[in-house]
Amino acid sequence: MYEVTTENSVVVKAVLVALITREQSAEKTDEYLDELAFLTSTLGATTEKMFTQRLEKPDVRSFVGKGKLEEISAYVKAENIDWVIFDDDLTPSQLRNLEKELSCKIYDRSLLILDIFLSRAQTAQAKTQVELARNQYLLPRLTRMWTHLERQRGGTGTRGGAGEKEIETDRRMIRNTIDVLKKKLEKIDKQNMTQRKSRGKIVRVAIVGYTNVGKSTLMTLLSKSDILAENKLFATVDSTVRKVNFEDIPFLLSDTVGFIRKLPTHLIESFKSTLDEIREADVLIHVVDVSHPVLDDHIHVVNNTLADIKASDKPTLLVFNKVDLLKDEEEGLTVKEKIEQLKTTYLNKEENDVVFISAANKENIEELKSKLRKLVEAKHFTIFPNYLKNTYY
Ligand SMILES: Nc1nc2c(ncn2[C@@H]2O[C@H](COP(=O)(O)OP(=O)(O)OP(=O)(O)O)[C@@H](O)[C@H]2O)c(=O)[nH]1
Ligand SMILES: [Mg+2]
């Protein structure tokens, strides 16, 4: 299988491209480009330059206008750029036109995220899910260059630039692969469902949140086991489940894949069974990076994704993590004032329990545990109504 190598490989140079539109202000675009640069580095490339253009909406032909495209093309040639990465998704025809014009690898947002997932998936299930999503994404986008690159990747030989015939052959191959992957996934899903059913009646808690907010760090802390935490986007692609006890009350805790704005639809669809872990949870711990400049956006994206997968309306503990990174006088507020402001905003709006912690420094973990315990306990006693509450003390 193709793998993205980030170590010991030559430097991959990338440029990023985003639009400023009526719906997307210049500041927002800058923030999104920062996130895109982070995604780019997660895949092992360095960002050499960012291009933006003010447009009402993306150009149908080439996403950016003609003049901007010439500017990007000149830079790509002069600086030997390997990848041009667009912050939005490209239509198959935009992709074709851009490939012709730029003659280097073109990434759009979906493909970048898919390739990150592909490089990080560990279990057979996650690998199959990502491969399925990637093939579904590729099918309508096969071009001469694509076919050429994919053949290099797959090791099937390049045959010196693919013609229409080769593209058609590849299309057929991809369709077959999709069928095979779907069947494989159905089998894995069935096994997982049986496994989940056999877990019996036990409260299930899922840690959810935007990517890189500290979900795995918190999981490690609560379950006292080592879960990979890294300053990378999508360090976790597979979900991990651990049994945890609050004194006499046991529950299952799962660490899940992080969310991000504009998660590719194919990916969400093929990740359905991974997301079942969230859908079937009784209680959610929604982790937020309190030090992030656009944490409101993050909360919004997570809530929307939860609604998309029909996992809203669960008792939720909202955990603002990384308080250690807050500094006085940012946005003209002291740390205390900022915390108070967030508390009132989110307590009123979401009717959630809110807690401020530093998972890295183990700050305020007792308060988190006691709030979580209340939610777990409430559910536990609905499952086992005959158990007297005070028998546990
Ligand atoms: N300063 C600080 N850093 C933290 C804290 N908690 C986690 N981190 C760091 O934040 C980065 C991301 O942590 P993870 O636990 O991998 O985050 P995640 O939400 O699981 O990320 P993904 O799996 O990539 O979605 C790591 O470098 C952690 O060391 C915290 O309380 N304070
Ligand atoms: Mg993680």
Short mmCIF file of C-alpha atoms and ligand atoms in Angstrom, two decimals:
data_model
loop_
_atom_site.label_atom_id
_atom_site.label_comp_id
_atom_site.label_asym_id
_atom_site.label_seq_id
_atom_site.Cartn_x
_atom_site.Cartn_y
_atom_site.Cartn_z
CA MET A 1 0.00 0.00 0.00
CA TYR A 2 1.12 3.53 -0.69
CA GLU A 3 2.45 5.32 2.35
CA VAL A 4 3.41 8.91 2.86
CA THR A 5 6.89 9.07 4.33
CA THR A 6 7.73 12.07 6.40
CA GLU A 7 11.11 10.94 7.65
CA ASN A 8 14.38 10.78 5.73
CA SER A 9 12.70 12.02 2.59
CA VAL A 10 13.61 15.00 0.44
CA VAL A 11 11.96 18.28 1.29
CA VAL A 12 8.61 18.64 -0.42
CA LYS A 13 7.88 22.28 -1.21
CA ALA A 14 4.28 23.43 -1.25
CA VAL A 15 2.36 26.63 -1.89
CA LEU A 16 -1.14 27.24 -0.56
CA VAL A 17 -4.03 28.96 -2.29
CA ALA A 18 -7.25 30.36 -0.79
CA LEU A 19 -9.94 32.84 -1.72
CA ILE A 20 -11.31 35.84 0.15
CA THR A 21 -15.02 35.95 -0.64
CA ARG A 22 -18.14 37.70 0.58
CA GLU A 23 -18.70 34.85 3.04
CA GLN A 24 -15.05 34.49 4.01
CA SER A 25 -13.26 37.58 5.35
CA ALA A 26 -9.52 38.21 4.95
CA GLU A 27 -8.94 37.35 8.65
CA LYS A 28 -10.85 34.08 8.35
CA THR A 29 -8.91 33.20 5.20
CA ASP A 30 -5.64 33.81 7.08
CA GLU A 31 -6.73 31.53 9.92
CA TYR A 32 -7.80 28.85 7.47
CA LEU A 33 -4.45 29.12 5.66
CA ASP A 34 -2.63 28.66 8.96
CA GLU A 35 -4.61 25.49 9.52
CA LEU A 36 -3.88 24.37 5.96
CA ALA A 37 -0.16 24.95 6.55
CA PHE A 38 -0.43 22.76 9.66
CA LEU A 39 -2.14 20.04 7.62
CA THR A 40 0.58 20.41 4.98
CA SER A 41 3.35 19.95 7.54
CA THR A 42 1.52 16.94 8.97
CA LEU A 43 1.96 15.37 5.55
CA GLY A 44 5.66 16.23 5.59
CA ALA A 45 5.78 19.23 3.24
CA THR A 46 6.91 22.78 3.92
CA THR A 47 4.82 25.80 3.00
CA GLU A 48 6.88 28.17 0.86
CA LYS A 49 4.22 30.77 0.10
CA MET A 50 0.51 31.47 0.48
CA PHE A 51 -1.54 33.02 -2.32
CA THR A 52 -4.92 34.66 -1.77
CA GLN A 53 -7.34 36.30 -4.15
CA ARG A 54 -10.50 38.33 -3.65
CA LEU A 55 -13.28 36.82 -5.75
CA GLU A 56 -17.07 36.69 -5.46
CA LYS A 57 -16.91 32.95 -5.87
CA PRO A 58 -14.38 30.42 -7.19
CA ASP A 59 -13.59 30.70 -10.89
CA VAL A 60 -15.40 27.85 -12.67
CA ARG A 61 -12.45 27.12 -14.91
CA SER A 62 -9.46 27.33 -12.62
CA PHE A 63 -10.66 28.23 -9.08
CA VAL A 64 -8.54 31.44 -9.13
CA GLY A 65 -8.63 34.02 -11.92
CA LYS A 66 -6.37 33.95 -14.96
CA GLY A 67 -3.90 36.57 -13.71
CA LYS A 68 -3.49 34.92 -10.31
CA LEU A 69 -2.98 31.56 -11.93
CA GLU A 70 -0.15 33.01 -14.04
CA GLU A 71 1.43 34.46 -10.90
CA ILE A 72 1.25 31.08 -9.12
CA SER A 73 2.54 29.27 -12.19
CA ALA A 74 5.57 31.58 -12.47
CA TYR A 75 6.37 31.02 -8.80
CA VAL A 76 5.99 27.25 -9.08
CA LYS A 77 8.47 27.18 -11.98
CA ALA A 78 10.97 29.57 -10.43
CA GLU A 79 11.03 27.87 -7.02
CA ASN A 80 10.62 24.24 -8.11
CA ILE A 81 7.44 23.80 -6.12
CA ASP A 82 6.19 20.21 -5.78
CA TRP A 83 2.61 20.68 -4.59
CA VAL A 84 0.00 23.40 -5.01
CA ILE A 85 -2.63 23.03 -2.31
CA PHE A 86 -6.09 24.61 -2.49
CA ASP A 87 -8.01 25.25 0.71
CA ASP A 88 -11.31 24.29 -0.91
CA ASP A 89 -12.37 21.36 -2.97
CA LEU A 90 -11.82 21.45 -6.71
CA THR A 91 -14.20 20.14 -9.32
CA PRO A 92 -12.79 17.47 -11.65
CA SER A 93 -12.60 20.02 -14.49
CA GLN A 94 -10.86 22.65 -12.33
CA LEU A 95 -8.37 19.98 -11.34
CA ARG A 96 -7.71 19.09 -14.98
CA ASN A 97 -7.22 22.70 -16.02
CA LEU A 98 -4.94 23.45 -13.09
CA GLU A 99 -2.81 20.38 -13.77
CA LYS A 100 -2.29 21.55 -17.34
CA GLU A 101 -1.36 25.03 -16.25
CA LEU A 102 0.82 24.25 -13.25
CA SER A 103 2.36 20.89 -14.18
CA CYS A 104 2.91 19.77 -10.61
CA LYS A 105 0.88 17.84 -8.08
CA ILE A 106 -2.38 19.55 -7.18
CA TYR A 107 -3.99 18.91 -3.83
CA ASP A 108 -7.37 20.12 -2.76
CA ARG A 109 -8.52 20.10 0.83
CA SER A 110 -10.26 16.73 0.67
CA LEU A 111 -7.33 14.91 -0.90
CA LEU A 112 -4.89 16.42 1.59
CA ILE A 113 -7.00 15.20 4.52
CA LEU A 114 -7.51 11.80 2.87
CA ASP A 115 -3.76 11.37 2.42
CA ILE A 116 -3.11 12.33 6.05
CA PHE A 117 -5.66 9.76 7.17
CA LEU A 118 -4.09 7.20 4.86
CA SER A 119 -0.67 7.79 6.37
CA ARG A 120 -1.96 7.45 9.92
CA ALA A 121 -4.53 4.66 9.80
CA GLN A 122 -3.42 1.68 11.87
CA THR A 123 -6.19 -0.90 12.02
CA ALA A 124 -7.56 -2.89 9.11
CA GLN A 125 -10.86 -1.09 9.58
CA ALA A 126 -9.41 2.44 9.43
CA LYS A 127 -7.20 1.52 6.48
CA THR A 128 -10.11 0.06 4.55
CA GLN A 129 -12.31 3.05 5.36
CA VAL A 130 -9.74 5.56 4.13
CA GLU A 131 -8.88 3.57 1.02
CA LEU A 132 -12.56 3.37 0.14
CA ALA A 133 -13.02 7.12 0.63
CA ARG A 134 -9.89 7.88 -1.39
CA ASN A 135 -10.94 5.67 -4.30
CA GLN A 136 -14.41 7.20 -4.33
CA TYR A 137 -12.83 10.62 -4.41
CA LEU A 138 -10.47 9.60 -7.24
CA LEU A 139 -12.97 7.95 -9.54
CA PRO A 140 -14.43 11.10 -11.15
CA ARG A 141 -11.06 12.81 -11.09
CA LEU A 142 -8.89 10.46 -13.10
CA THR A 143 -6.84 12.50 -15.52
CA ARG A 144 -3.73 11.71 -17.48
CA MET A 145 -1.49 13.08 -14.77
CA TRP A 146 -3.46 11.41 -12.00
CA THR A 147 -3.34 8.05 -13.67
CA HIS A 148 0.36 8.53 -14.19
CA LEU A 149 1.00 9.44 -10.54
CA GLU A 150 -1.22 6.73 -9.12
CA ARG A 151 0.51 4.13 -11.27
CA GLN A 152 3.85 5.26 -9.90
CA ARG A 153 2.46 4.95 -6.41
CA GLY A 154 0.94 1.57 -6.94
CA GLY A 155 4.15 0.35 -8.56
CA THR A 156 2.34 -0.79 -11.69
CA GLY A 157 4.73 1.05 -13.97
CA THR A 158 4.24 4.38 -15.68
CA ARG A 159 3.98 3.34 -19.32
CA GLY A 160 5.15 6.81 -20.25
CA GLY A 161 2.12 9.06 -19.84
CA ALA A 162 -1.31 7.50 -19.82
CA GLY A 163 -3.73 7.82 -22.67
CA GLU A 164 -7.54 7.61 -22.66
CA LYS A 165 -7.36 3.82 -22.82
CA GLU A 166 -5.25 3.63 -19.70
CA ILE A 167 -7.57 6.03 -17.92
CA GLU A 168 -10.53 3.81 -18.78
CA THR A 169 -8.65 0.73 -17.57
CA ASP A 170 -7.81 2.53 -14.34
CA ARG A 171 -11.41 3.58 -13.89
CA ARG A 172 -12.50 -0.01 -14.15
CA MET A 173 -9.81 -1.03 -11.69
CA ILE A 174 -10.92 1.61 -9.21
CA ARG A 175 -14.55 0.51 -9.50
CA ASN A 176 -13.50 -3.06 -8.75
CA THR A 177 -11.38 -1.92 -5.83
CA ILE A 178 -14.33 0.06 -4.44
CA ASP A 179 -16.54 -3.04 -4.59
CA VAL A 180 -13.91 -5.17 -2.86
CA LEU A 181 -13.31 -2.56 -0.15
CA LYS A 182 -17.04 -2.16 0.49
CA LYS A 183 -17.44 -5.90 1.00
CA LYS A 184 -14.41 -6.03 3.26
CA LEU A 185 -15.78 -3.15 5.30
CA GLU A 186 -19.19 -4.79 5.65
CA LYS A 187 -17.49 -7.83 7.13
CA ILE A 188 -15.41 -5.77 9.55
CA ASP A 189 -18.49 -3.73 10.52
CA LYS A 190 -20.40 -6.90 11.35
CA GLN A 191 -17.55 -8.17 13.53
CA ASN A 192 -17.34 -4.83 15.29
CA MET A 193 -21.06 -4.69 15.89
CA THR A 194 -20.95 -8.13 17.51
CA GLN A 195 -18.01 -6.98 19.58
CA ARG A 196 -19.81 -3.83 20.70
CA LYS A 197 -22.93 -5.82 21.59
CA SER A 198 -20.92 -8.26 23.65
CA ARG A 199 -19.65 -5.43 25.80
CA GLY A 200 -22.86 -5.75 27.74
CA LYS A 201 -24.62 -3.08 29.68
CA ILE A 202 -22.04 -0.60 30.65
CA VAL A 203 -22.00 3.18 30.40
CA ARG A 204 -20.13 4.41 27.38
CA VAL A 205 -18.29 7.72 27.24
CA ALA A 206 -16.69 9.12 24.08
CA ILE A 207 -14.10 11.88 23.95
CA VAL A 208 -14.84 14.10 20.96
CA GLY A 209 -13.47 17.40 19.68
CA TYR A 210 -11.62 19.29 16.99
CA THR A 211 -8.30 17.81 15.94
CA ASN A 212 -5.18 18.46 18.09
CA VAL A 213 -7.08 19.75 21.14
CA GLY A 214 -5.74 17.10 23.56
CA LYS A 215 -8.28 14.26 23.36
CA SER A 216 -5.67 11.50 23.44
CA THR A 217 -3.73 13.24 26.23
CA LEU A 218 -6.92 13.32 28.30
CA MET A 219 -7.68 9.70 27.42
CA THR A 220 -4.23 8.67 28.65
CA LEU A 221 -4.78 10.61 31.85
CA LEU A 222 -8.19 9.14 32.60
CA SER A 223 -7.46 5.57 31.56
CA LYS A 224 -3.88 5.47 32.84
CA SER A 225 -2.72 3.88 29.60
CA ASP A 226 -0.49 5.24 26.88
CA ILE A 227 -2.30 6.64 23.88
CA LEU A 228 -0.33 8.38 21.16
CA ALA A 229 -0.52 12.17 21.55
CA GLU A 230 1.32 14.34 19.06
CA ASN A 231 1.38 17.91 17.94
CA LYS A 232 0.06 16.84 14.57
CA LEU A 233 -3.38 17.03 13.07
CA PHE A 234 -5.15 13.68 13.11
CA ALA A 235 -2.65 11.86 15.29
CA THR A 236 -5.60 9.58 16.07
CA VAL A 237 -7.53 8.02 13.22
CA ASP A 238 -8.53 4.76 14.88
CA SER A 239 -10.72 4.83 17.93
CA THR A 240 -9.42 3.30 21.13
CA VAL A 241 -11.65 1.95 23.89
CA ARG A 242 -10.58 1.42 27.51
CA LYS A 243 -12.42 0.28 30.57
CA VAL A 244 -12.20 2.81 33.39
CA ASN A 245 -13.57 2.71 36.93
CA PHE A 246 -14.87 5.46 39.14
CA GLU A 247 -14.57 3.51 42.36
CA ASP A 248 -17.38 0.94 41.92
CA ILE A 249 -18.79 2.37 38.74
CA PRO A 250 -17.16 1.03 35.59
CA PHE A 251 -17.53 2.66 32.21
CA LEU A 252 -16.00 2.43 28.74
CA LEU A 253 -14.03 5.41 27.55
CA SER A 254 -13.20 5.90 23.88
CA ASP A 255 -10.80 8.24 22.15
CA THR A 256 -12.04 9.18 18.69
CA VAL A 257 -10.87 10.74 15.45
CA GLY A 258 -10.71 14.55 15.57
CA PHE A 259 -13.06 16.73 13.56
CA ILE A 260 -12.03 19.51 11.23
CA ARG A 261 -13.97 22.03 9.19
CA LYS A 262 -15.03 20.70 5.77
CA LEU A 263 -14.26 17.08 6.53
CA PRO A 264 -14.59 15.32 3.15
CA THR A 265 -18.04 13.78 2.80
CA HIS A 266 -16.67 10.50 1.46
CA LEU A 267 -14.54 10.26 4.56
CA ILE A 268 -17.46 10.83 6.92
CA GLU A 269 -19.49 8.23 5.03
CA SER A 270 -16.80 5.59 5.04
CA PHE A 271 -15.96 6.33 8.67
CA LYS A 272 -19.53 5.65 9.75
CA SER A 273 -18.64 2.66 11.87
CA THR A 274 -15.74 4.46 13.57
CA LEU A 275 -18.20 7.24 14.28
CA ASP A 276 -20.61 4.66 15.74
CA GLU A 277 -18.43 4.78 18.81
CA ILE A 278 -19.64 8.36 19.23
CA ARG A 279 -23.20 7.73 18.09
CA GLU A 280 -23.67 4.89 20.55
CA ALA A 281 -22.05 6.68 23.50
CA ASP A 282 -24.19 7.64 26.51
CA VAL A 283 -22.07 10.61 27.53
CA LEU A 284 -19.74 12.85 25.54
CA ILE A 285 -16.66 14.71 26.68
CA HIS A 286 -16.25 17.55 24.21
CA VAL A 287 -12.65 18.80 24.44
CA VAL A 288 -11.82 22.32 23.25
CA ASP A 289 -8.38 23.96 22.93
CA VAL A 290 -9.02 27.09 25.01
CA SER A 291 -5.82 28.73 23.73
CA HIS A 292 -6.86 28.54 20.07
CA PRO A 293 -7.74 31.90 18.46
CA VAL A 294 -10.85 30.49 16.75
CA LEU A 295 -12.15 28.14 19.42
CA ASP A 296 -15.72 29.32 18.77
CA ASP A 297 -15.42 28.07 15.21
CA HIS A 298 -14.06 24.76 16.47
CA ILE A 299 -16.97 24.28 18.88
CA HIS A 300 -19.34 25.10 16.06
CA VAL A 301 -17.73 22.59 13.67
CA VAL A 302 -17.80 19.85 16.30
CA ASN A 303 -21.45 20.52 17.18
CA ASN A 304 -22.42 20.52 13.52
CA THR A 305 -20.55 17.29 12.83
CA LEU A 306 -22.20 15.69 15.86
CA ALA A 307 -25.57 16.79 14.50
CA ASP A 308 -24.64 15.35 11.06
CA ILE A 309 -23.93 11.94 12.53
CA LYS A 310 -27.02 12.20 14.77
CA ALA A 311 -25.06 12.29 18.01
CA SER A 312 -26.25 15.61 19.43
CA ASP A 313 -28.51 15.71 22.47
CA LYS A 314 -26.33 13.52 24.65
CA PRO A 315 -25.30 14.64 28.13
CA THR A 316 -22.05 16.46 27.40
CA LEU A 317 -19.19 17.71 29.51
CA LEU A 318 -17.52 20.64 27.79
CA VAL A 319 -13.82 20.57 28.66
CA PHE A 320 -11.67 23.61 27.92
CA ASN A 321 -8.16 22.18 27.78
CA LYS A 322 -4.71 23.80 27.61
CA VAL A 323 -5.50 26.55 30.18
CA ASP A 324 -1.75 26.60 30.84
CA LEU A 325 -1.31 28.34 27.49
CA LEU A 326 -3.64 31.25 28.32
CA LYS A 327 -1.92 34.56 28.99
CA ASP A 328 -3.14 37.68 30.72
CA GLU A 329 -4.13 40.66 28.57
CA GLU A 330 -4.86 38.70 25.43
CA GLU A 331 -7.94 40.32 23.84
CA GLY A 332 -7.69 42.82 26.73
CA LEU A 333 -8.78 40.21 29.30
CA THR A 334 -7.03 38.55 32.21
CA VAL A 335 -7.01 34.76 32.21
CA LYS A 336 -9.62 34.77 34.96
CA GLU A 337 -11.89 37.12 33.02
CA LYS A 338 -11.52 35.05 29.86
CA ILE A 339 -12.48 31.89 31.76
CA GLU A 340 -15.48 33.62 33.35
CA GLN A 341 -16.57 34.87 29.95
CA LEU A 342 -16.40 31.41 28.39
CA LYS A 343 -18.13 29.85 31.37
CA THR A 344 -21.13 32.16 31.14
CA THR A 345 -21.30 31.96 27.35
CA TYR A 346 -21.26 28.21 27.17
CA LEU A 347 -23.18 27.44 30.32
CA ASN A 348 -26.10 29.55 29.15
CA LYS A 349 -26.05 28.59 25.51
CA GLU A 350 -25.46 24.89 25.65
CA GLU A 351 -26.65 24.06 29.16
CA ASN A 352 -23.50 22.06 29.44
CA ASP A 353 -21.27 21.31 32.32
CA VAL A 354 -18.10 23.25 31.76
CA VAL A 355 -14.65 22.62 33.19
CA PHE A 356 -11.24 24.21 32.57
CA ILE A 357 -8.20 21.96 32.68
CA SER A 358 -4.66 21.41 31.54
CA ALA A 359 -4.31 17.78 30.58
CA ALA A 360 -0.58 18.26 30.05
CA ASN A 361 0.00 19.74 33.53
CA LYS A 362 -2.75 17.65 35.18
CA GLU A 363 -4.47 20.82 36.38
CA ASN A 364 -8.06 20.61 37.64
CA ILE A 365 -8.43 16.94 36.75
CA GLU A 366 -10.26 16.21 40.02
CA GLU A 367 -13.01 18.70 39.13
CA LEU A 368 -13.31 17.11 35.69
CA LYS A 369 -13.55 13.64 37.23
CA SER A 370 -16.22 14.65 39.71
CA LYS A 371 -18.33 16.29 36.97
CA LEU A 372 -17.88 13.32 34.69
CA ARG A 373 -18.71 10.98 37.54
CA LYS A 374 -22.08 12.68 38.00
CA LEU A 375 -22.97 12.17 34.33
CA VAL A 376 -21.74 8.56 34.31
CA GLU A 377 -23.52 7.82 37.57
CA ALA A 378 -26.82 9.20 36.31
CA LYS A 379 -26.66 6.91 33.29
CA HIS A 380 -25.41 3.96 35.35
CA PHE A 381 -28.45 4.14 37.61
CA THR A 382 -30.82 4.21 34.67
CA ILE A 383 -29.21 0.99 33.43
CA PHE A 384 -29.19 -0.57 36.92
CA PRO A 385 -32.18 1.05 38.68
CA ASN A 386 -32.23 -1.58 41.42
CA TYR A 387 -28.83 -0.66 42.68
CA LEU A 388 -29.14 1.64 45.62
CA LYS A 389 -27.04 4.66 45.09
CA ASN A 390 -25.58 4.65 48.57
CA THR A 391 -24.34 1.09 48.31
CA TYR A 392 -21.46 2.57 46.41
CA TYR A 393 -20.19 4.70 49.26
N1 LIG B 1 0.18 23.14 26.51
C1 LIG B 1 -0.63 22.09 26.49
N2 LIG B 1 -0.52 21.19 25.50
C2 LIG B 1 -1.35 20.13 25.52
C3 LIG B 1 -2.32 19.93 26.53
N3 LIG B 1 -3.01 18.79 26.27
C4 LIG B 1 -2.47 18.30 25.12
N4 LIG B 1 -1.47 19.09 24.67
C5 LIG B 1 -0.65 18.91 23.46
O1 LIG B 1 -1.46 19.12 22.31
C6 LIG B 1 -1.03 18.27 21.23
C7 LIG B 1 -2.21 17.44 20.76
O2 LIG B 1 -2.59 16.53 21.77
P1 LIG B 1 -3.37 15.18 21.45
O3 LIG B 1 -3.73 14.59 22.75
O4 LIG B 1 -2.62 14.38 20.45
O5 LIG B 1 -4.65 15.81 20.76
P2 LIG B 1 -5.85 15.04 20.01
O6 LIG B 1 -7.06 15.88 20.25
O7 LIG B 1 -5.89 13.63 20.40
O8 LIG B 1 -5.39 15.22 18.49
P3 LIG B 1 -5.78 14.34 17.18
O9 LIG B 1 -5.80 12.90 17.54
O10 LIG B 1 -4.67 14.71 16.25
O11 LIG B 1 -7.10 14.86 16.70
C8 LIG B 1 0.12 17.42 21.80
O12 LIG B 1 1.33 18.02 21.41
C9 LIG B 1 -0.10 17.49 23.30
O13 LIG B 1 1.09 17.32 24.02
C10 LIG B 1 -2.42 20.91 27.57
O14 LIG B 1 -3.21 20.85 28.52
N5 LIG B 1 -1.54 21.97 27.49
MG MG B 2 -5.70 11.94 19.30
#
